[in-house]
Short mmCIF file of C-alpha atoms and ligand atoms in Angstrom, two decimals:
data_model
loop_
_atom_site.label_atom_id
_atom_site.label_comp_id
_atom_site.label_asym_id
_atom_site.label_seq_id
_atom_site.Cartn_x
_atom_site.Cartn_y
_atom_site.Cartn_z
CA MET A 1 88.31 73.34 64.35
CA GLN A 2 85.05 73.13 66.26
CA LYS A 3 84.02 73.58 69.85
CA ASN A 4 84.62 70.48 72.02
CA GLN A 5 86.78 68.84 69.33
CA ILE A 6 89.97 67.20 70.64
CA VAL A 7 93.06 67.97 68.57
CA GLU A 8 96.63 66.75 68.89
CA VAL A 9 98.95 69.68 68.36
CA GLU A 10 102.64 70.50 68.58
CA ILE A 11 103.30 73.75 70.43
CA THR A 12 105.81 75.91 68.62
CA ASP A 13 105.62 79.27 70.39
CA LEU A 14 104.33 81.23 73.39
CA SER A 15 101.95 84.15 72.81
CA TYR A 16 102.51 87.44 74.62
CA GLU A 17 99.75 86.34 76.98
CA ALA A 18 101.72 83.15 77.70
CA MET A 19 99.43 80.80 75.76
CA GLY A 20 101.03 77.90 73.90
CA VAL A 21 100.71 78.43 70.14
CA GLY A 22 100.28 75.59 67.64
CA HIS A 23 98.80 74.92 64.21
CA VAL A 24 96.12 72.49 63.07
CA ASP A 25 95.40 72.32 59.32
CA GLY A 26 96.91 75.75 58.81
CA GLU A 27 94.84 77.34 61.58
CA THR A 28 96.28 78.71 64.80
CA VAL A 29 95.31 77.29 68.15
CA PHE A 30 96.13 78.93 71.49
CA VAL A 31 96.41 76.39 74.29
CA THR A 32 96.35 77.55 77.92
CA ASN A 33 99.33 76.31 79.96
CA ALA A 34 101.03 74.54 77.02
CA LEU A 35 104.73 75.12 76.36
CA PRO A 36 106.86 75.23 73.22
CA GLY A 37 108.26 71.80 72.37
CA GLU A 38 105.26 70.01 73.84
CA ILE A 39 102.78 67.83 72.02
CA VAL A 40 99.37 68.00 73.65
CA LYS A 41 95.87 66.69 73.20
CA ALA A 42 93.74 69.79 73.56
CA LYS A 43 90.03 70.42 73.75
CA ILE A 44 88.73 73.35 71.71
CA LEU A 45 86.84 75.76 73.96
CA LYS A 46 86.16 78.50 71.45
CA ALA A 47 86.53 78.40 67.67
CA LYS A 48 86.83 81.57 65.59
CA LYS A 49 87.34 81.96 61.86
CA ASN A 50 91.09 81.39 61.64
CA PHE A 51 92.00 80.50 65.18
CA ALA A 52 90.77 78.76 68.31
CA PHE A 53 91.31 78.65 72.06
CA ALA A 54 91.84 75.32 73.75
CA LYS A 55 92.81 73.70 77.02
CA ILE A 56 95.08 70.73 77.64
CA GLU A 57 93.42 67.33 78.02
CA GLU A 58 96.65 65.37 78.03
CA ILE A 59 100.34 66.15 77.61
CA VAL A 60 101.68 63.62 75.09
CA LYS A 61 105.24 64.97 75.12
CA GLU A 62 106.29 67.18 78.01
CA SER A 63 108.75 70.08 77.82
CA PRO A 64 111.87 69.80 80.01
CA ASP A 65 111.14 73.45 80.92
CA ARG A 66 107.86 72.56 82.60
CA VAL A 67 107.57 73.21 86.33
CA LYS A 68 105.06 71.22 88.34
CA VAL A 69 102.97 73.95 89.90
CA PRO A 70 101.20 73.08 93.13
CA LEU A 71 98.62 75.81 92.61
CA ARG A 72 97.32 74.59 89.32
CA GLN A 73 94.04 76.40 89.76
CA SER A 74 95.63 79.75 90.38
CA VAL A 75 97.78 79.32 87.32
CA GLN A 76 94.78 78.47 85.20
CA GLY A 77 92.96 81.44 86.63
CA GLY A 78 95.55 83.74 85.22
CA LEU A 79 96.98 84.87 88.55
CA ALA A 80 100.34 83.44 87.60
CA SER A 81 99.97 82.26 84.05
CA LEU A 82 103.70 81.65 83.47
CA ALA A 83 104.31 79.69 86.67
CA HIS A 84 104.49 76.38 84.77
CA LEU A 85 107.66 77.59 83.00
CA THR A 86 111.10 77.54 84.68
CA TYR A 87 112.16 80.98 85.88
CA ASP A 88 115.17 81.17 83.52
CA LYS A 89 112.89 80.49 80.57
CA GLN A 90 110.45 83.15 81.82
CA LEU A 91 113.28 85.69 81.65
CA ALA A 92 114.21 84.53 78.15
CA PHE A 93 110.54 84.71 77.07
CA LYS A 94 110.34 88.34 78.19
CA LYS A 95 113.51 89.32 76.37
CA ARG A 96 112.33 87.59 73.19
CA GLN A 97 108.98 89.41 73.28
CA VAL A 98 110.82 92.74 73.19
CA VAL A 99 113.24 91.56 70.47
CA GLU A 100 110.30 90.51 68.28
CA LEU A 101 108.37 93.74 68.75
CA LEU A 102 111.43 95.77 67.77
CA LYS A 103 112.00 93.54 64.75
CA LYS A 104 108.40 94.00 63.60
CA ALA A 105 108.92 97.78 63.78
CA HIS A 106 112.17 97.45 61.75
CA LEU A 107 114.20 98.55 64.76
CA ASP A 108 116.47 95.49 64.82
CA ASP A 109 119.48 97.74 65.44
CA ILE A 110 118.35 98.30 68.99
CA GLU A 111 119.96 95.82 71.34
CA VAL A 112 117.90 94.10 74.03
CA ALA A 113 119.63 93.27 77.32
CA ASP A 114 119.01 90.04 79.22
CA THR A 115 115.97 90.42 81.50
CA LEU A 116 117.06 91.53 84.98
CA GLU A 117 115.85 88.81 87.35
CA SER A 118 113.73 89.62 90.38
CA PRO A 119 115.33 88.89 93.78
CA LEU A 120 111.99 87.36 94.90
CA LYS A 121 110.36 84.94 92.47
CA THR A 122 107.16 84.29 94.45
CA GLY A 123 105.51 86.12 97.34
CA TYR A 124 106.76 89.43 95.92
CA ARG A 125 103.55 91.46 95.68
CA ASN A 126 103.17 94.21 98.30
CA LYS A 127 99.53 94.79 97.37
CA ALA A 128 96.58 92.52 96.64
CA GLN A 129 92.99 93.15 95.61
CA VAL A 130 90.92 90.00 95.80
CA PRO A 131 87.22 89.49 95.03
CA VAL A 132 84.79 88.49 97.79
CA ARG A 133 81.76 86.37 96.88
CA THR A 134 79.44 83.78 98.37
CA VAL A 135 80.30 80.25 97.28
CA LYS A 136 78.14 77.34 98.50
CA GLY A 137 76.56 79.55 101.13
CA GLN A 138 79.87 80.79 102.56
CA LEU A 139 81.77 84.07 102.16
CA GLU A 140 84.98 83.35 100.25
CA ILE A 141 88.01 85.21 98.89
CA GLY A 142 89.77 83.94 95.79
CA PHE A 143 90.12 84.70 92.12
CA PHE A 144 87.85 84.70 89.11
CA ARG A 145 88.26 81.76 86.79
CA ARG A 146 89.66 82.99 83.47
CA HIS A 147 87.08 84.85 81.33
CA SER A 148 84.42 84.55 84.04
CA HIS A 149 83.22 85.89 87.34
CA ASP A 150 83.05 82.47 89.01
CA LEU A 151 85.04 82.74 92.20
CA VAL A 152 87.50 79.99 92.97
CA PRO A 153 88.22 80.13 96.73
CA LEU A 154 91.90 80.47 97.63
CA GLU A 155 94.05 81.18 100.69
CA ASP A 156 97.56 81.08 99.22
CA PHE A 157 97.82 83.54 96.36
CA PHE A 158 101.37 82.46 95.44
CA THR A 159 102.66 85.84 94.25
CA ASN A 160 101.48 87.85 97.29
CA ASP A 161 103.72 88.65 100.22
CA PRO A 162 102.72 85.81 102.63
CA GLU A 163 101.93 88.44 105.29
CA ILE A 164 99.28 89.83 102.94
CA ASP A 165 97.71 86.39 102.50
CA ARG A 166 97.67 85.99 106.29
CA VAL A 167 95.72 89.25 106.68
CA LEU A 168 93.37 88.47 103.76
CA VAL A 169 92.39 85.19 105.41
CA ALA A 170 92.03 86.82 108.85
CA VAL A 171 89.74 89.53 107.44
CA ARG A 172 87.73 86.89 105.58
CA ASP A 173 87.20 85.04 108.85
CA ILE A 174 86.08 88.24 110.60
CA LEU A 175 83.56 88.98 107.83
CA ARG A 176 82.22 85.44 108.24
CA GLU A 177 82.03 85.75 112.01
CA TYR A 178 79.98 88.96 111.82
CA HIS A 179 77.79 87.60 109.01
CA VAL A 180 78.68 90.42 106.62
CA PRO A 181 77.17 89.58 103.22
CA ALA A 182 79.51 89.30 100.25
CA TYR A 183 78.64 91.31 97.15
CA ASP A 184 76.19 89.63 94.78
CA GLU A 185 76.93 90.80 91.27
CA GLU A 186 73.69 89.59 89.68
CA LYS A 187 71.44 91.28 92.23
CA HIS A 188 73.86 94.21 92.75
CA ALA A 189 73.34 93.62 96.47
CA GLY A 190 75.34 92.60 99.54
CA GLU A 191 78.26 94.56 100.99
CA VAL A 192 81.91 93.60 100.48
CA ARG A 193 83.03 93.46 96.83
CA TYR A 194 86.81 93.20 97.21
CA LEU A 195 89.45 93.19 99.90
CA GLU A 196 92.62 95.17 99.39
CA VAL A 197 95.69 94.67 101.56
CA ARG A 198 98.95 96.61 101.16
CA ARG A 199 102.18 96.09 103.03
CA GLY A 200 105.13 98.39 103.55
CA VAL A 201 107.82 95.77 103.18
CA ALA A 202 110.52 97.83 104.91
CA THR A 203 108.32 98.69 107.92
CA GLY A 204 105.90 95.75 108.12
CA ASP A 205 102.94 98.19 108.18
CA LEU A 206 99.73 96.72 106.79
CA MET A 207 96.72 98.57 105.37
CA VAL A 208 93.29 96.98 104.90
CA VAL A 209 90.73 98.47 102.52
CA LEU A 210 87.20 97.05 102.49
CA ILE A 211 85.79 97.79 99.05
CA CYS A 212 82.03 97.97 99.59
CA LEU A 213 78.75 98.58 97.81
CA HIS A 214 77.56 100.88 100.62
CA LYS A 215 79.34 103.44 102.78
CA ASP A 216 78.19 101.75 105.93
CA PHE A 217 76.76 98.38 106.91
CA LYS A 218 75.44 96.66 110.01
CA GLY A 219 78.36 95.59 112.15
CA LEU A 220 80.99 97.79 110.43
CA LYS A 221 82.18 99.15 113.78
CA GLU A 222 82.64 95.65 115.25
CA VAL A 223 84.33 94.42 112.05
CA THR A 224 86.71 97.41 112.11
CA ASP A 225 87.59 96.77 115.77
CA ALA A 226 88.30 93.12 115.02
CA ILE A 227 90.48 93.94 111.97
CA SER A 228 92.44 96.48 114.04
CA GLU A 229 93.45 93.60 116.35
CA ILE A 230 95.16 91.69 113.51
CA ASP A 231 98.90 91.71 114.07
CA GLY A 232 100.63 94.41 112.00
CA VAL A 233 97.49 96.21 110.74
CA LYS A 234 98.12 99.97 111.05
CA SER A 235 95.44 101.47 108.84
CA ILE A 236 91.86 100.60 107.82
CA PHE A 237 89.75 102.23 105.09
CA LEU A 238 86.41 101.64 103.43
CA ASN A 239 86.33 102.34 99.71
CA HIS A 240 82.80 103.07 98.48
CA ASN A 241 81.99 101.63 95.07
CA PRO A 242 78.22 101.82 94.45
CA GLN A 243 78.47 101.30 90.67
CA LYS A 244 77.55 98.31 88.53
CA THR A 245 81.04 97.93 87.12
CA ASN A 246 84.09 95.72 86.77
CA VAL A 247 86.28 98.58 87.99
CA ILE A 248 87.47 97.56 91.43
CA LEU A 249 87.76 100.84 93.32
CA GLY A 250 85.16 103.58 93.79
CA LYS A 251 86.10 107.25 94.02
CA HIS A 252 85.82 107.77 97.78
CA ASP A 253 87.82 106.33 100.64
CA TYR A 254 86.52 106.60 104.17
CA HIS A 255 89.08 106.36 106.93
CA LEU A 256 87.90 103.85 109.56
CA TRP A 257 90.81 103.39 111.93
CA GLY A 258 94.53 104.00 112.54
CA LYS A 259 96.92 105.86 110.26
CA LYS A 260 95.79 107.36 106.95
CA TYR A 261 98.73 105.86 105.09
CA ILE A 262 101.40 103.23 105.43
CA ASP A 263 105.15 103.85 105.34
CA ASP A 264 107.64 102.10 103.12
CA LYS A 265 111.21 102.69 101.99
CA ILE A 266 113.01 102.68 98.67
CA GLY A 267 116.77 102.86 99.20
CA ASP A 268 117.32 105.43 101.96
CA LEU A 269 114.10 107.36 101.30
CA THR A 270 110.85 106.97 103.26
CA PHE A 271 107.49 107.14 101.52
CA GLU A 272 103.97 107.56 102.87
CA ILE A 273 101.42 105.80 100.69
CA SER A 274 97.68 106.52 100.84
CA PRO A 275 95.02 104.03 99.67
CA GLN A 276 94.63 105.09 96.02
CA SER A 277 98.25 106.02 95.31
CA PHE A 278 100.27 103.86 92.94
CA PHE A 279 103.32 102.21 94.46
CA GLN A 280 105.54 99.72 92.59
CA ILE A 281 104.25 96.23 93.38
CA ASN A 282 107.53 94.30 93.70
CA SER A 283 109.51 95.91 96.52
CA SER A 284 112.46 93.56 96.06
CA GLN A 285 112.97 94.77 92.48
CA THR A 286 111.95 98.46 92.62
CA PRO A 287 115.33 99.82 93.84
CA ARG A 288 117.04 97.87 91.04
CA LEU A 289 114.61 99.27 88.45
CA TYR A 290 115.16 102.85 89.66
CA LYS A 291 118.93 102.39 89.86
CA LEU A 292 119.00 101.24 86.25
CA ALA A 293 116.90 104.24 85.18
CA ILE A 294 118.92 106.78 87.19
CA ASP A 295 122.31 105.29 86.19
CA GLN A 296 121.36 105.44 82.53
CA ALA A 297 120.26 109.08 82.91
CA ASP A 298 123.84 110.00 83.90
CA LEU A 299 122.58 112.99 85.89
CA LYS A 300 124.55 116.22 86.49
CA PRO A 301 124.25 118.70 89.40
CA SER A 302 123.05 121.41 87.01
CA ASP A 303 120.22 119.29 85.58
CA MET A 304 116.56 120.28 85.49
CA ILE A 305 114.59 117.03 85.38
CA VAL A 306 110.92 116.12 84.92
CA ASP A 307 109.30 113.12 86.62
CA ALA A 308 106.21 112.47 84.48
CA TYR A 309 103.56 109.97 85.62
CA SER A 310 105.20 110.36 88.99
CA GLY A 311 102.83 108.47 91.31
CA ILE A 312 103.93 109.46 94.83
CA GLY A 313 107.20 110.91 93.49
CA THR A 314 109.42 107.89 94.00
CA ILE A 315 111.59 108.31 90.88
CA GLY A 316 112.02 112.10 91.03
CA LEU A 317 112.77 112.05 94.75
CA SER A 318 115.28 109.21 94.29
CA ALA A 319 117.03 111.36 91.66
CA ALA A 320 116.68 114.72 93.47
CA LYS A 321 120.02 114.65 95.28
CA TYR A 322 121.93 114.41 91.99
CA VAL A 323 120.28 117.39 90.26
CA ARG A 324 119.36 121.06 90.54
CA GLU A 325 115.59 120.79 90.24
CA VAL A 326 112.82 118.20 89.90
CA ARG A 327 109.37 118.89 88.52
CA GLY A 328 106.75 116.11 88.68
CA VAL A 329 103.31 115.58 87.17
CA GLU A 330 100.69 113.01 88.13
CA VAL A 331 96.94 112.74 87.51
CA VAL A 332 95.79 111.24 90.85
CA LYS A 333 95.44 114.12 93.31
CA ALA A 334 95.99 111.96 96.41
CA ALA A 335 99.27 110.72 94.90
CA VAL A 336 100.44 114.31 94.26
CA LYS A 337 99.65 115.15 97.87
CA ASP A 338 101.71 112.10 98.89
CA ALA A 339 104.56 113.20 96.59
CA LYS A 340 104.67 116.69 98.16
CA ASN A 341 104.52 115.18 101.61
CA ASN A 342 107.25 112.68 100.75
CA ALA A 343 109.54 115.48 99.55
CA ARG A 344 109.06 117.22 102.92
CA LEU A 345 109.47 113.99 104.88
CA ASN A 346 112.85 113.32 103.23
CA GLN A 347 113.94 116.97 103.47
CA ILE A 348 114.12 117.35 99.73
CA HIS A 349 113.67 121.00 98.83
CA ASN A 350 114.34 121.00 95.09
CA ALA A 351 111.30 118.95 93.97
CA LYS A 352 107.85 120.29 93.05
CA TYR A 353 104.88 118.10 92.16
CA TYR A 354 101.81 119.13 90.15
CA ALA A 355 98.38 117.52 89.70
CA GLY A 356 97.21 117.14 86.12
CA LYS A 357 97.41 115.11 82.97
CA ALA A 358 100.96 114.85 81.68
CA GLU A 359 99.73 115.37 78.09
CA GLU A 360 98.17 118.69 79.18
CA LEU A 361 100.74 120.05 81.64
CA MET A 362 103.80 119.25 79.52
CA PRO A 363 102.56 121.38 76.56
CA LYS A 364 101.73 124.19 79.01
CA TRP A 365 105.24 124.06 80.47
CA ALA A 366 106.79 123.93 77.01
CA ASP A 367 104.78 127.03 75.99
CA GLU A 368 105.98 128.79 79.11
CA GLY A 369 109.53 128.21 77.92
CA LEU A 370 110.58 125.42 80.29
CA LYS A 371 113.99 123.92 79.42
CA THR A 372 114.77 120.43 80.64
CA ASP A 373 117.88 118.22 80.67
CA VAL A 374 116.38 114.82 81.46
CA ILE A 375 112.74 113.68 81.39
CA PHE A 376 111.71 110.48 83.17
CA VAL A 377 108.45 108.99 81.94
CA ASP A 378 106.65 106.04 83.51
CA PRO A 379 103.21 105.93 81.86
CA PRO A 380 100.44 103.33 82.24
CA ARG A 381 100.02 100.57 79.62
CA LYS A 382 98.70 102.86 76.91
CA GLY A 383 102.00 104.70 76.80
CA LEU A 384 102.59 108.35 75.85
CA THR A 385 100.53 110.56 73.56
CA PRO A 386 101.95 112.41 70.51
CA GLU A 387 101.02 115.71 72.28
CA PHE A 388 103.15 114.75 75.26
CA ILE A 389 106.07 113.69 73.06
CA ASP A 390 105.96 116.91 70.98
CA ALA A 391 105.92 119.05 74.12
CA ALA A 392 108.65 117.01 75.81
CA VAL A 393 110.90 117.40 72.76
CA LYS A 394 110.21 121.13 72.69
CA THR A 395 111.77 121.51 76.16
CA GLY A 396 115.01 120.18 74.66
CA PRO A 397 115.99 117.29 76.94
CA GLU A 398 119.29 115.62 76.20
CA LYS A 399 117.78 112.35 77.43
CA VAL A 400 114.37 110.84 77.92
CA VAL A 401 114.44 107.88 80.29
CA TYR A 402 111.43 105.71 79.53
CA ILE A 403 110.15 103.18 82.07
CA SER A 404 107.46 101.10 80.44
CA CYS A 405 105.05 98.37 81.53
CA ASN A 406 103.99 97.62 77.95
CA PRO A 407 106.65 96.91 75.33
CA ALA A 408 104.16 97.34 72.45
CA THR A 409 103.47 101.00 73.27
CA LEU A 410 107.13 101.49 74.22
CA VAL A 411 108.25 100.47 70.72
CA ARG A 412 105.61 102.74 69.16
CA ASP A 413 106.81 105.68 71.28
CA ILE A 414 110.52 104.99 70.59
CA GLN A 415 109.70 105.45 66.93
CA LEU A 416 107.94 108.77 67.60
CA PHE A 417 110.99 110.06 69.48
CA MET A 418 113.27 108.83 66.66
CA ASP A 419 111.17 110.81 64.18
CA GLN A 420 112.10 113.89 66.23
CA GLY A 421 115.85 113.32 66.23
CA TYR A 422 116.37 111.02 69.20
CA THR A 423 118.29 107.73 69.06
CA ASN A 424 117.97 104.56 71.01
CA SER A 425 120.46 101.72 71.26
CA LEU A 426 119.44 99.51 74.20
CA VAL A 427 116.21 98.34 75.83
CA SER A 428 116.57 96.62 79.22
CA PRO A 429 113.73 94.35 80.36
CA VAL A 430 113.35 94.16 84.14
CA ASP A 431 111.30 91.41 85.72
CA MET A 432 108.87 93.17 88.06
CA PHE A 433 106.20 90.45 87.78
CA PRO A 434 107.66 86.92 88.05
CA GLN A 435 105.30 84.03 87.14
CA THR A 436 103.25 86.34 84.90
CA PRO A 437 103.80 87.43 81.28
CA HIS A 438 104.02 91.13 82.24
CA ILE A 439 107.14 92.90 81.00
CA GLU A 440 108.71 96.06 82.38
CA CYS A 441 111.48 97.81 80.40
CA VAL A 442 113.86 100.72 80.82
CA THR A 443 115.40 102.58 77.91
CA VAL A 444 117.03 105.92 77.15
CA LEU A 445 116.37 108.14 74.16
CA LYS A 446 119.24 110.47 73.39
CA ARG A 447 119.07 113.75 71.48
CA THR A 448 121.27 113.85 68.40
CA ASN A 449 120.89 117.45 67.25
N1 SAH B 1 106.55 106.61 88.56
C1 SAH B 1 105.68 106.07 89.60
C2 SAH B 1 104.29 105.71 89.09
C3 SAH B 1 104.18 104.92 87.82
S1 SAH B 1 102.60 104.24 87.47
C4 SAH B 1 106.36 104.91 90.29
O1 SAH B 1 107.37 104.40 89.84
O2 SAH B 1 105.85 104.49 91.34
C5 SAH B 1 101.91 105.38 86.38
C6 SAH B 1 101.31 106.59 87.06
O3 SAH B 1 100.77 107.43 86.03
C7 SAH B 1 100.17 106.31 88.03
O4 SAH B 1 100.46 106.94 89.25
C8 SAH B 1 98.96 106.97 87.36
O5 SAH B 1 98.05 107.51 88.28
C9 SAH B 1 99.59 108.04 86.51
N2 SAH B 1 98.85 108.53 85.33
C10 SAH B 1 98.01 107.83 84.53
N3 SAH B 1 97.59 108.59 83.50
C11 SAH B 1 98.20 109.81 83.65
C12 SAH B 1 98.16 111.02 82.89
N4 SAH B 1 97.45 111.12 81.78
N5 SAH B 1 98.93 112.04 83.33
C13 SAH B 1 99.67 111.95 84.45
N6 SAH B 1 99.71 110.83 85.20
C14 SAH B 1 98.99 109.78 84.82
#
């Protein structure tokens, strides 16, 4: 296959990144937006030694599972790269991904539950970070075309809470009105790089974060005043990111106006969330995810539990009333501060949160002789480290409840726990990210000796 060549190909599978997979003369071709069962004419965009990437020129035979997506551009941009597949088939796709990863690791004995559907299928995101650039002489918000930094202007982001889109557009208009320059990546100049908006779904509180090249710019005061007038906005920050980098946020947040956090609820607990603290993105599904995790832990009043990778303490605090003691660890200091504050706010007195790396604090606790009954872990995509797992096992938990946002590292870590005498019989995928290929799972490892 060669660049710009048009090939006719039958799509037989979906890759974990939701690309249609087909074969031409024994070589694999990944076709954006194509679905299994379809025959497409595709144009090769990039040809490698044994595989190529392509885009659809024409659908010759269409899948009955195809959904006509109004926001074709956003889908192509990767914002919602599974939106062209019916929701039921998205759930099946996610389950199958987990089944196949387990099979590859020779763990076919482990059952995989049907993916738990999300109550909201679109408009579910309670947080958005969108790039700001100049397009045709005008400041725009939007998304970067796949594999590029070309901004495609957009007002309806499809997976965002519609209230967030309303505020994004209102802030965009204010930046235009006050002639604030958008960031220029090539020249490393201008002011506003990204806009972040978060919403407490239970309270309606909105937070706006202007992510800027400089700490201050001409007209910032006027811009802040105007943003504070937007209906529902309760908190405004400036995040300072002076670096030449693709990383969105800089280290420092400067409080510009209003509250220093927004409030939200999970179940009957209230949480205060500051700008850099992690909070589960899909508020409609979070209580269901936590319920699954806590139910499977089968907690007892005498239990000592650990909440590792705790964020602002949402899992540990949700479990606190069922157990004797909660100990949490989280690397982001602001999140630990939030966790401590959230314990106080909800009058929970049996939970302590510590700042540090889980893979460093857990071994320290194990050396100090800590004994645990249940450990909850909720790590980022790279999963756990062997040091963490060794230390966790040393504290003797009867169960480890693993919440994972990456089934590949989950399967790897299940194996490491099995090597140390733990068993696993069921992995439950939970759809936290409808319209995207992202897969969240919950599983329990049980001690056998
Ligand atoms: N359990 C929380 C947060 C999960 S997200 C919730 O459900 O909301 C994962 C969290 O792990 C993030 O808050 C991130 O800051 C934190 N983290 C990342 N690396 C870490 C490490 N090495 N040690 C401890 N926490 C870490």
